[in-house]
Each structure stands twice: as C-alpha cells, then as structure tokens.
PDB file of C-alpha atoms and ligand atoms in Angstrom:
ATOM      1  CA  MET Q 269      63.600  81.127  82.305  1.00  0.00           C
ATOM      2  CA  ARG Q 270      65.284  79.145  79.516  1.00  0.00           C
ATOM      3  CA  LYS Q 271      64.261  75.519  79.199  1.00  0.00           C
ATOM      4  CA  ILE Q 272      66.447  72.982  77.436  1.00  0.00           C
ATOM      5  CA  ALA Q 273      65.902  69.250  76.904  1.00  0.00           C
ATOM      6  CA  ILE Q 274      68.662  66.849  75.954  1.00  0.00           C
ATOM      7  CA  VAL Q 275      67.153  64.143  73.775  1.00  0.00           C
ATOM      8  CA  THR Q 276      68.126  61.376  71.416  1.00  0.00           C
ATOM      9  CA  GLN Q 277      66.829  57.907  70.844  1.00  0.00           C
ATOM     10  CA  LYS Q 278      70.343  56.547  71.164  1.00  0.00           C
ATOM     11  CA  GLY Q 279      71.706  55.481  74.547  1.00  0.00           C
ATOM     12  CA  GLY Q 280      75.276  56.414  75.410  1.00  0.00           C
ATOM     13  CA  ALA Q 281      75.382  59.461  73.106  1.00  0.00           C
ATOM     14  CA  GLY Q 282      76.227  61.751  76.025  1.00  0.00           C
ATOM     15  CA  LYS Q 283      72.896  63.197  77.156  1.00  0.00           C
ATOM     16  CA  THR Q 284      73.614  63.008  80.867  1.00  0.00           C
ATOM     17  CA  THR Q 285      77.251  64.070  80.483  1.00  0.00           C
ATOM     18  CA  LEU Q 286      76.299  67.159  78.483  1.00  0.00           C
ATOM     19  CA  ALA Q 287      73.401  67.992  80.833  1.00  0.00           C
ATOM     20  CA  ILE Q 288      75.800  68.006  83.789  1.00  0.00           C
ATOM     21  CA  CYS Q 289      78.677  69.850  82.153  1.00  0.00           C
ATOM     22  CA  LEU Q 290      76.458  72.456  80.503  1.00  0.00           C
ATOM     23  CA  ALA Q 291      74.638  73.033  83.791  1.00  0.00           C
ATOM     24  CA  VAL Q 292      77.891  73.716  85.615  1.00  0.00           C
ATOM     25  CA  ALA Q 293      79.169  75.960  82.791  1.00  0.00           C
ATOM     26  CA  ALA Q 294      75.893  77.909  82.850  1.00  0.00           C
ATOM     27  CA  ARG Q 295      76.094  78.218  86.657  1.00  0.00           C
ATOM     28  CA  GLU Q 296      79.615  79.601  86.372  1.00  0.00           C
ATOM     29  CA  ALA Q 297      78.330  82.077  83.777  1.00  0.00           C
ATOM     30  CA  GLY Q 298      75.958  83.441  86.423  1.00  0.00           C
ATOM     31  CA  GLU Q 299      72.769  81.485  85.735  1.00  0.00           C
ATOM     32  CA  ASN Q 300      70.543  80.018  88.413  1.00  0.00           C
ATOM     33  CA  VAL Q 301      70.394  76.447  87.129  1.00  0.00           C
ATOM     34  CA  CYS Q 302      68.132  73.486  87.814  1.00  0.00           C
ATOM     35  CA  LEU Q 303      68.668  69.984  86.418  1.00  0.00           C
ATOM     36  CA  ILE Q 304      65.682  67.693  85.981  1.00  0.00           C
ATOM     37  CA  ASP Q 305      66.134  63.939  85.650  1.00  0.00           C
ATOM     38  CA  LEU Q 306      63.400  62.212  83.662  1.00  0.00           C
ATOM     39  CA  ASP Q 307      65.443  59.061  83.129  1.00  0.00           C
ATOM     40  CA  PRO Q 308      64.359  56.235  85.476  1.00  0.00           C
ATOM     41  CA  MET Q 309      67.970  55.033  85.370  1.00  0.00           C
ATOM     42  CA  GLY Q 310      68.754  58.049  87.562  1.00  0.00           C
ATOM     43  CA  SER Q 311      72.382  58.786  86.582  1.00  0.00           C
ATOM     44  CA  LEU Q 312      71.827  62.525  86.896  1.00  0.00           C
ATOM     45  CA  THR Q 313      70.081  62.145  90.255  1.00  0.00           C
ATOM     46  CA  ASP Q 314      72.976  60.048  91.459  1.00  0.00           C
ATOM     47  CA  TRP Q 315      75.415  62.802  90.360  1.00  0.00           C
ATOM     48  CA  GLY Q 316      73.312  65.300  92.331  1.00  0.00           C
ATOM     49  CA  HIS Q 317      73.368  63.145  95.473  1.00  0.00           C
ATOM     50  CA  ARG Q 318      77.123  62.749  95.305  1.00  0.00           C
ATOM     51  CA  ARG Q 319      77.778  66.432  94.621  1.00  0.00           C
ATOM     52  CA  LYS Q 320      79.114  68.391  97.576  1.00  0.00           C
ATOM     53  CA  SER Q 321      78.087  71.819  96.395  1.00  0.00           C
ATOM     54  CA  GLU Q 322      74.388  72.731  96.464  1.00  0.00           C
ATOM     55  CA  ASP Q 323      74.669  75.404  93.803  1.00  0.00           C
ATOM     56  CA  ILE Q 324      72.609  73.430  91.290  1.00  0.00           C
ATOM     57  CA  LEU Q 325      69.224  71.985  92.196  1.00  0.00           C
ATOM     58  CA  VAL Q 326      68.890  68.428  90.856  1.00  0.00           C
ATOM     59  CA  MET Q 327      65.472  66.810  90.934  1.00  0.00           C
ATOM     60  CA  ALA Q 328      64.017  63.588  89.603  1.00  0.00           C
ATOM     61  CA  THR Q 329      60.455  63.634  88.421  1.00  0.00           C
ATOM     62  CA  VAL Q 330      57.885  62.102  86.075  1.00  0.00           C
ATOM     63  CA  PRO Q 331      56.460  63.667  82.913  1.00  0.00           C
ATOM     64  CA  SER Q 332      53.056  64.491  84.408  1.00  0.00           C
ATOM     65  CA  GLU Q 333      54.742  66.733  87.017  1.00  0.00           C
ATOM     66  CA  LEU Q 334      56.909  68.660  84.541  1.00  0.00           C
ATOM     67  CA  PRO Q 335      54.616  71.634  83.792  1.00  0.00           C
ATOM     68  CA  TRP Q 336      53.967  72.235  87.496  1.00  0.00           C
ATOM     69  CA  ILE Q 337      57.667  71.917  88.370  1.00  0.00           C
ATOM     70  CA  MET Q 338      58.588  74.361  85.599  1.00  0.00           C
ATOM     71  CA  SER Q 339      56.134  76.936  86.926  1.00  0.00           C
ATOM     72  CA  GLN Q 340      57.491  76.520  90.478  1.00  0.00           C
ATOM     73  CA  LEU Q 341      61.092  76.859  89.312  1.00  0.00           C
ATOM     74  CA  LYS Q 342      60.248  80.034  87.445  1.00  0.00           C
ATOM     75  CA  MET Q 343      58.543  81.460  90.527  1.00  0.00           C
ATOM     76  CA  HIS Q 344      61.625  80.659  92.611  1.00  0.00           C
ATOM     77  CA  GLY Q 345      63.990  82.447  90.248  1.00  0.00           C
ATOM     78  CA  ALA Q 346      65.562  79.679  88.152  1.00  0.00           C
ATOM     79  CA  THR Q 347      66.967  81.141  84.938  1.00  0.00           C
ATOM     80  CA  VAL Q 348      67.993  77.906  83.199  1.00  0.00           C
ATOM     81  CA  VAL Q 349      66.432  74.441  83.406  1.00  0.00           C
ATOM     82  CA  ILE Q 350      68.053  71.469  81.703  1.00  0.00           C
ATOM     83  CA  VAL Q 351      66.038  68.253  81.364  1.00  0.00           C
ATOM     84  CA  ASP Q 352      67.836  64.919  80.910  1.00  0.00           C
ATOM     85  CA  THR Q 353      65.840  62.151  79.219  1.00  0.00           C
ATOM     86  CA  PRO Q 354      66.049  58.393  78.688  1.00  0.00           C
ATOM     87  CA  ALA Q 355      66.993  56.826  75.359  1.00  0.00           C
ATOM     88  CA  GLY Q 356      64.244  55.752  72.964  1.00  0.00           C
ATOM     89  CA  ASP Q 357      61.304  57.497  71.382  1.00  0.00           C
ATOM     90  CA  THR Q 358      59.348  57.356  74.608  1.00  0.00           C
ATOM     91  CA  ASP Q 359      56.454  59.312  76.103  1.00  0.00           C
ATOM     92  CA  VAL Q 360      58.988  60.606  78.596  1.00  0.00           C
ATOM     93  CA  ALA Q 361      61.155  62.162  75.892  1.00  0.00           C
ATOM     94  CA  ALA Q 362      58.028  63.546  74.221  1.00  0.00           C
ATOM     95  CA  ALA Q 363      56.997  65.241  77.470  1.00  0.00           C
ATOM     96  CA  ALA Q 364      60.445  66.800  77.856  1.00  0.00           C
ATOM     97  CA  ILE Q 365      60.338  68.095  74.299  1.00  0.00           C
ATOM     98  CA  ASP Q 366      56.908  69.550  74.929  1.00  0.00           C
ATOM     99  CA  ALA Q 367      57.940  71.336  78.124  1.00  0.00           C
ATOM    100  CA  THR Q 368      61.077  73.041  76.762  1.00  0.00           C
ATOM    101  CA  ASP Q 369      62.149  75.715  74.259  1.00  0.00           C
ATOM    102  CA  LEU Q 370      65.202  74.058  72.739  1.00  0.00           C
ATOM    103  CA  CYS Q 371      66.250  70.429  72.347  1.00  0.00           C
ATOM    104  CA  LEU Q 372      69.908  69.520  72.119  1.00  0.00           C
ATOM    105  CA  VAL Q 373      70.484  66.241  70.320  1.00  0.00           C
ATOM    106  CA  PRO Q 374      73.897  64.686  70.995  1.00  0.00           C
ATOM    107  CA  ALA Q 375      75.368  62.164  68.581  1.00  0.00           C
ATOM    108  CA  ARG Q 376      78.672  60.374  68.409  1.00  0.00           C
ATOM    109  CA  PRO Q 377      80.347  60.504  65.022  1.00  0.00           C
ATOM    110  CA  ASN Q 378      79.302  57.049  63.875  1.00  0.00           C
ATOM    111  CA  ILE Q 379      76.745  55.825  61.406  1.00  0.00           C
ATOM    112  CA  PHE Q 380      74.369  54.389  64.041  1.00  0.00           C
ATOM    113  CA  ASP Q 381      74.181  57.500  66.203  1.00  0.00           C
ATOM    114  CA  VAL Q 382      73.738  59.776  63.220  1.00  0.00           C
ATOM    115  CA  ALA Q 383      71.004  57.524  61.809  1.00  0.00           C
ATOM    116  CA  ALA Q 384      69.237  57.530  65.190  1.00  0.00           C
ATOM    117  CA  CYS Q 385      69.120  61.341  64.973  1.00  0.00           C
ATOM    118  CA  GLY Q 386      66.777  60.964  62.007  1.00  0.00           C
ATOM    119  CA  GLY Q 387      64.209  59.280  64.252  1.00  0.00           C
ATOM    120  CA  THR Q 388      64.611  61.895  66.967  1.00  0.00           C
ATOM    121  CA  LEU Q 389      64.274  64.603  64.343  1.00  0.00           C
ATOM    122  CA  LYS Q 390      60.900  63.212  63.197  1.00  0.00           C
ATOM    123  CA  ARG Q 391      59.664  63.488  66.762  1.00  0.00           C
ATOM    124  CA  LEU Q 392      60.981  67.072  67.095  1.00  0.00           C
ATOM    125  CA  LYS Q 393      59.268  68.086  63.890  1.00  0.00           C
ATOM    126  CA  VAL Q 394      55.954  66.543  64.942  1.00  0.00           C
ATOM    127  CA  GLN Q 395      56.182  68.522  68.183  1.00  0.00           C
ATOM    128  CA  GLU Q 396      57.423  71.651  66.362  1.00  0.00           C
ATOM    129  CA  ARG Q 397      60.301  72.314  68.682  1.00  0.00           C
ATOM    130  CA  ASP Q 398      63.564  74.069  67.979  1.00  0.00           C
ATOM    131  CA  TYR Q 399      66.577  71.764  68.091  1.00  0.00           C
ATOM    132  CA  ALA Q 400      70.286  71.662  67.473  1.00  0.00           C
ATOM    133  CA  PHE Q 401      72.695  68.745  67.184  1.00  0.00           C
ATOM    134  CA  VAL Q 402      75.892  68.363  69.198  1.00  0.00           C
ATOM    135  CA  LEU Q 403      78.608  66.095  67.861  1.00  0.00           C
ATOM    136  CA  ASN Q 404      80.085  64.412  70.938  1.00  0.00           C
ATOM    137  CA  GLN Q 405      83.043  62.119  71.598  1.00  0.00           C
ATOM    138  CA  CYS Q 406      84.994  63.179  68.524  1.00  0.00           C
ATOM    139  CA  PRO Q 407      88.679  62.206  68.380  1.00  0.00           C
ATOM    140  CA  PRO Q 408      90.535  65.183  69.914  1.00  0.00           C
ATOM    141  CA  GLN Q 409      93.475  65.303  67.515  1.00  0.00           C
ATOM    142  CA  ARG Q 410      92.266  65.464  63.996  1.00  0.00           C
ATOM    143  CA  GLN Q 411      89.335  65.785  61.693  1.00  0.00           C
ATOM    144  CA  THR Q 412      88.868  62.477  59.876  1.00  0.00           C
ATOM    145  CA  PRO Q 413      86.518  61.600  56.989  1.00  0.00           C
ATOM    146  CA  ARG Q 414      84.262  59.917  59.561  1.00  0.00           C
ATOM    147  CA  ILE Q 415      83.932  63.152  61.551  1.00  0.00           C
ATOM    148  CA  GLN Q 416      83.360  65.185  58.401  1.00  0.00           C
ATOM    149  CA  GLN Q 417      80.610  62.759  57.372  1.00  0.00           C
ATOM    150  CA  GLY Q 418      78.975  63.212  60.787  1.00  0.00           C
ATOM    151  CA  ILE Q 419      79.229  67.014  60.504  1.00  0.00           C
ATOM    152  CA  ASP Q 420      77.738  67.013  57.001  1.00  0.00           C
ATOM    153  CA  ALA Q 421      74.891  64.630  57.890  1.00  0.00           C
ATOM    154  CA  LEU Q 422      73.878  66.562  61.009  1.00  0.00           C
ATOM    155  CA  ALA Q 423      74.234  69.959  59.345  1.00  0.00           C
ATOM    156  CA  ALA Q 424      71.948  68.684  56.560  1.00  0.00           C
ATOM    157  CA  MET Q 425      69.306  67.743  59.149  1.00  0.00           C
ATOM    158  CA  GLY Q 426      69.409  71.149  60.870  1.00  0.00           C
ATOM    159  CA  ALA Q 427      71.665  73.228  63.078  1.00  0.00           C
ATOM    160  CA  LEU Q 428      74.884  71.753  64.372  1.00  0.00           C
ATOM    161  CA  LEU Q 429      76.154  73.629  67.401  1.00  0.00           C
ATOM    162  CA  THR Q 430      79.804  74.505  67.806  1.00  0.00           C
ATOM    163  CA  PRO Q 431      82.172  73.407  69.091  1.00  0.00           C
ATOM    164  CA  LEU Q 432      82.537  69.711  68.314  1.00  0.00           C
ATOM    165  CA  VAL Q 433      82.906  67.992  71.679  1.00  0.00           C
ATOM    166  CA  ALA Q 434      85.942  65.744  71.889  1.00  0.00           C
ATOM    167  CA  SER Q 435      86.292  62.442  73.664  1.00  0.00           C
ATOM    168  CA  ARG Q 436      88.284  63.373  76.765  1.00  0.00           C
ATOM    169  CA  ALA Q 437      89.007  61.694  80.084  1.00  0.00           C
ATOM    170  CA  ASP Q 438      87.925  64.914  81.863  1.00  0.00           C
ATOM    171  CA  TYR Q 439      84.255  64.177  81.038  1.00  0.00           C
ATOM    172  CA  GLN Q 440      84.395  60.804  82.749  1.00  0.00           C
ATOM    173  CA  GLU Q 441      86.508  62.034  85.639  1.00  0.00           C
ATOM    174  CA  ALA Q 442      84.176  64.964  86.257  1.00  0.00           C
ATOM    175  CA  ALA Q 443      81.165  62.607  86.376  1.00  0.00           C
ATOM    176  CA  ARG Q 444      83.011  60.377  88.835  1.00  0.00           C
ATOM    177  CA  LYS Q 445      83.740  63.335  91.114  1.00  0.00           C
ATOM    178  CA  ALA Q 446      80.217  64.763  90.766  1.00  0.00           C
ATOM    179  CA  MET Q 447      81.556  67.867  89.065  1.00  0.00           C
ATOM    180  CA  GLY Q 448      81.416  69.554  85.683  1.00  0.00           C
ATOM    181  CA  VAL Q 449      84.536  69.643  83.517  1.00  0.00           C
ATOM    182  CA  THR Q 450      84.843  73.400  84.092  1.00  0.00           C
ATOM    183  CA  GLU Q 451      85.239  72.706  87.817  1.00  0.00           C
ATOM    184  CA  LEU Q 452      87.456  69.652  87.473  1.00  0.00           C
ATOM    185  CA  ASN Q 453      90.066  71.362  85.318  1.00  0.00           C
ATOM    186  CA  SER Q 454      89.044  74.911  84.585  1.00  0.00           C
ATOM    187  CA  SER Q 455      91.943  75.570  82.203  1.00  0.00           C
ATOM    188  CA  GLY Q 456      91.554  72.285  80.307  1.00  0.00           C
ATOM    189  CA  ALA Q 457      90.357  71.731  76.747  1.00  0.00           C
ATOM    190  CA  ALA Q 458      87.090  70.106  77.885  1.00  0.00           C
ATOM    191  CA  ALA Q 459      86.313  73.132  80.061  1.00  0.00           C
ATOM    192  CA  ALA Q 460      86.888  75.472  77.114  1.00  0.00           C
ATOM    193  CA  GLU Q 461      84.564  73.302  75.003  1.00  0.00           C
ATOM    194  CA  MET Q 462      81.773  73.392  77.544  1.00  0.00           C
ATOM    195  CA  ARG Q 463      82.013  77.158  78.068  1.00  0.00           C
ATOM    196  CA  GLU Q 464      81.798  77.627  74.324  1.00  0.00           C
ATOM    197  CA  LEU Q 465      78.936  75.134  74.015  1.00  0.00           C
ATOM    198  CA  TRP Q 466      77.018  77.039  76.668  1.00  0.00           C
ATOM    199  CA  ARG Q 467      77.578  80.279  74.739  1.00  0.00           C
ATOM    200  CA  SER Q 468      76.313  78.627  71.524  1.00  0.00           C
ATOM    201  CA  THR Q 469      73.298  77.200  73.315  1.00  0.00           C
ATOM    202  CA  ARG Q 470      72.421  80.567  74.836  1.00  0.00           C
ATOM    203  CA  ALA Q 471      72.821  82.300  71.481  1.00  0.00           C
ATOM    204  CA  ARG Q 472      70.505  79.749  69.898  1.00  0.00           C
ATOM    205  CA  LEU Q 473      67.892  80.302  72.618  1.00  0.00           C
ATOM    206  CA  GLU Q 474      68.167  84.061  72.232  1.00  0.00           C
ATOM    207  CA  SER Q 475      67.876  84.021  68.450  1.00  0.00           C
ATOM    208  CA  ARG Q 476      64.756  81.851  68.644  1.00  0.00           C
ATOM    209  CA  ALA Q 477      63.250  84.143  71.285  1.00  0.00           C
ATOM    210  CA  GLN Q 478      63.851  87.149  68.989  1.00  0.00           C
ATOM    211  CA  LYS Q 479      62.160  85.374  66.082  1.00  0.00           C
ATOM    212  CA  GLY Q 480      59.234  84.495  68.352  1.00  0.00           C
ATOM    213  CA  ARG Q 481      58.779  88.167  69.244  1.00  0.00           C
ATOM    214  CA  VAL Q 482      58.869  89.262  65.615  1.00  0.00           C
ATOM    215  CA  ALA Q 483      56.451  86.553  64.445  1.00  0.00           C
TER     216      ALA Q 483
HETATM  217  N1  ADP A  20      82.926  63.812  75.431  1.00  0.00           N
HETATM  218  C1  ADP A  20      83.098  62.679  76.122  1.00  0.00           C
HETATM  219  N2  ADP A  20      84.347  62.199  76.351  1.00  0.00           N
HETATM  220  C2  ADP A  20      84.537  61.046  77.013  1.00  0.00           C
HETATM  221  N3  ADP A  20      83.553  60.273  77.485  1.00  0.00           N
HETATM  222  C3  ADP A  20      82.280  60.692  77.294  1.00  0.00           C
HETATM  223  C4  ADP A  20      81.983  61.913  76.620  1.00  0.00           C
HETATM  224  N4  ADP A  20      80.633  62.056  76.587  1.00  0.00           N
HETATM  225  C5  ADP A  20      80.122  60.981  77.214  1.00  0.00           C
HETATM  226  N5  ADP A  20      81.106  60.152  77.631  1.00  0.00           N
HETATM  227  C6  ADP A  20      80.962  58.863  78.312  1.00  0.00           C
HETATM  228  O1  ADP A  20      80.117  58.038  77.504  1.00  0.00           O
HETATM  229  C7  ADP A  20      79.261  57.270  78.322  1.00  0.00           C
HETATM  230  C8  ADP A  20      77.807  57.560  77.953  1.00  0.00           C
HETATM  231  O2  ADP A  20      77.515  58.920  78.277  1.00  0.00           O
HETATM  232  P1  ADP A  20      76.135  59.343  78.935  1.00  0.00           P
HETATM  233  O3  ADP A  20      76.213  60.785  79.198  1.00  0.00           O
HETATM  234  O4  ADP A  20      75.796  58.436  80.083  1.00  0.00           O
HETATM  235  O5  ADP A  20      75.147  59.038  77.707  1.00  0.00           O
HETATM  236  P2  ADP A  20      73.536  58.983  77.703  1.00  0.00           P
HETATM  237  O6  ADP A  20      73.049  59.769  78.861  1.00  0.00           O
HETATM  238  O7  ADP A  20      73.158  59.577  76.373  1.00  0.00           O
HETATM  239  O8  ADP A  20      73.170  57.527  77.762  1.00  0.00           O
HETATM  240  C9  ADP A  20      79.604  57.617  79.751  1.00  0.00           C
HETATM  241  O9  ADP A  20      80.505  56.664  80.233  1.00  0.00           O
HETATM  242  C10 ADP A  20      80.283  58.979  79.649  1.00  0.00           C
HETATM  243  O10 ADP A  20      81.234  59.188  80.673  1.00  0.00           O
HETATM  244 MG1   MG A  21      71.787  59.300  80.449  1.00  0.00          MG
END
C-alpha cells in the first residue's frame, strides 16, 4: 500500500484539489484508492459526500487514529492512500508526514508560496520523509520568468515533479461536480496533466522503495 501526504504550510496552494484529482487518476489507473481528510475544514469530506460514485473511500479522521486506519485499509486491500492536510506547520501535518511514505508539496509560482515551502521542507527534513514539490496554478500558455524562478527555487530545494500543473477552469469545475478532472473532461489538458502527475508520483514512490530495499 502506497501512502502519500499532501502538505504545505500555505493555504490555497492546491492540496485538496491535487488530492482529489490524483486520487481519481490513480483509481482510473487501476488502484484501490482511499482519501483521508485531516483538515478540520473538511473540503475533501464534503467532496466525498457530494460524489455519486463510491469508487473512492473518503474518510475524515484525527491524527491519533491514523496508524490504526492505515493498518485497516491495508488489510482491506487499499493500494493507495492519499492524506489531505490543513495549512500551517501543525501537529496534524506532522502526523500525516509521519504516517506516509512520500509527501507532495504544492506551491503556486509566487514568491510567498515558494518561501513557505522552505518552512515545510524544514519539517520534512526533521521527520526524514521523502518529498517532491508540485508547481500548481501556472499560467497555461507560456513559461514566464516568474515560472522559471519558481521552477529553479523548488528544484534547488529538492525534487520537482513533472508536469507543471496549469491554472485551468477544469480543476474548479471538477471540484464543484465532485469529480476529478480526468472524469470531467477525460480528453482535456487538465486530465492529461493529472494522469502524468500520477505516473510521476508512482515512479517516485517506486524509486524510493527500491532504494529502501538496497539500503
Ligand atoms: N490548477 C488549478 N487551476 C485552477 N484552480 C485551482 C487549481 N488548483 C487549485 N485551484 C483552486 O484554488 C483554490 C485553492 O485550492 P485548494 O485545493 O482548496 O487549496 P488548499 O487545499 O491547499 O488550501 C480552490 O478554489 C481551487 O479550486
Ligand atoms: Mg485544502
């Protein structure tokens, strides 16, 4: 069972959006996916309640229950668990980091989001967890100096996953309809991005697992 947390101190960076869209992309790729909402704001839980299909288990919980829930999910055949977290360097985020194998850290290409990644990174290093950044809400048309600066800064802090995720109406529309972008418009650009991001995430998990076996 692969366990992924989506963390960053910054609110609005796209944690919940990526959790949802990656979960649906992973489900479509044949995984048995569970989404865990650790954010008291409950956006992910709300998405789960509104969703018509029951193909993805969505559960809200508290940090103290995480290890037990993970063991139950494994027993019941989950192959991928994605944990959504609140903003801030909180005990909740720390528990999610502790309970997972890989942390994805979304950031928008602006100076404040990228700077906030530095704080999140300190936490990830203290907890010795693997992580990778995801640049989210990039302008779809062209690479600007601002985007390049974001790419360079995140790459300097560690792995930056491909692709860059663009700012697209599909992400907001999919959330509104309790879907992932791959369901909303399966031939759209956002869908292609999320399928590729799932492939990158899986490759990252697999390469770390290999290293773990060798070490
Ligand atoms: N790639 C994207 N394109 C367009 N809108 C996005 C994208 N990613 C996130 N958003 C929007 O940005 C807002 C914040 O995203 P959200 O996932 O709630 O962030 P977080 O969970 O980190 O606080 C939401 O309105 C969401 O629809
Ligand atoms: Mg959120």
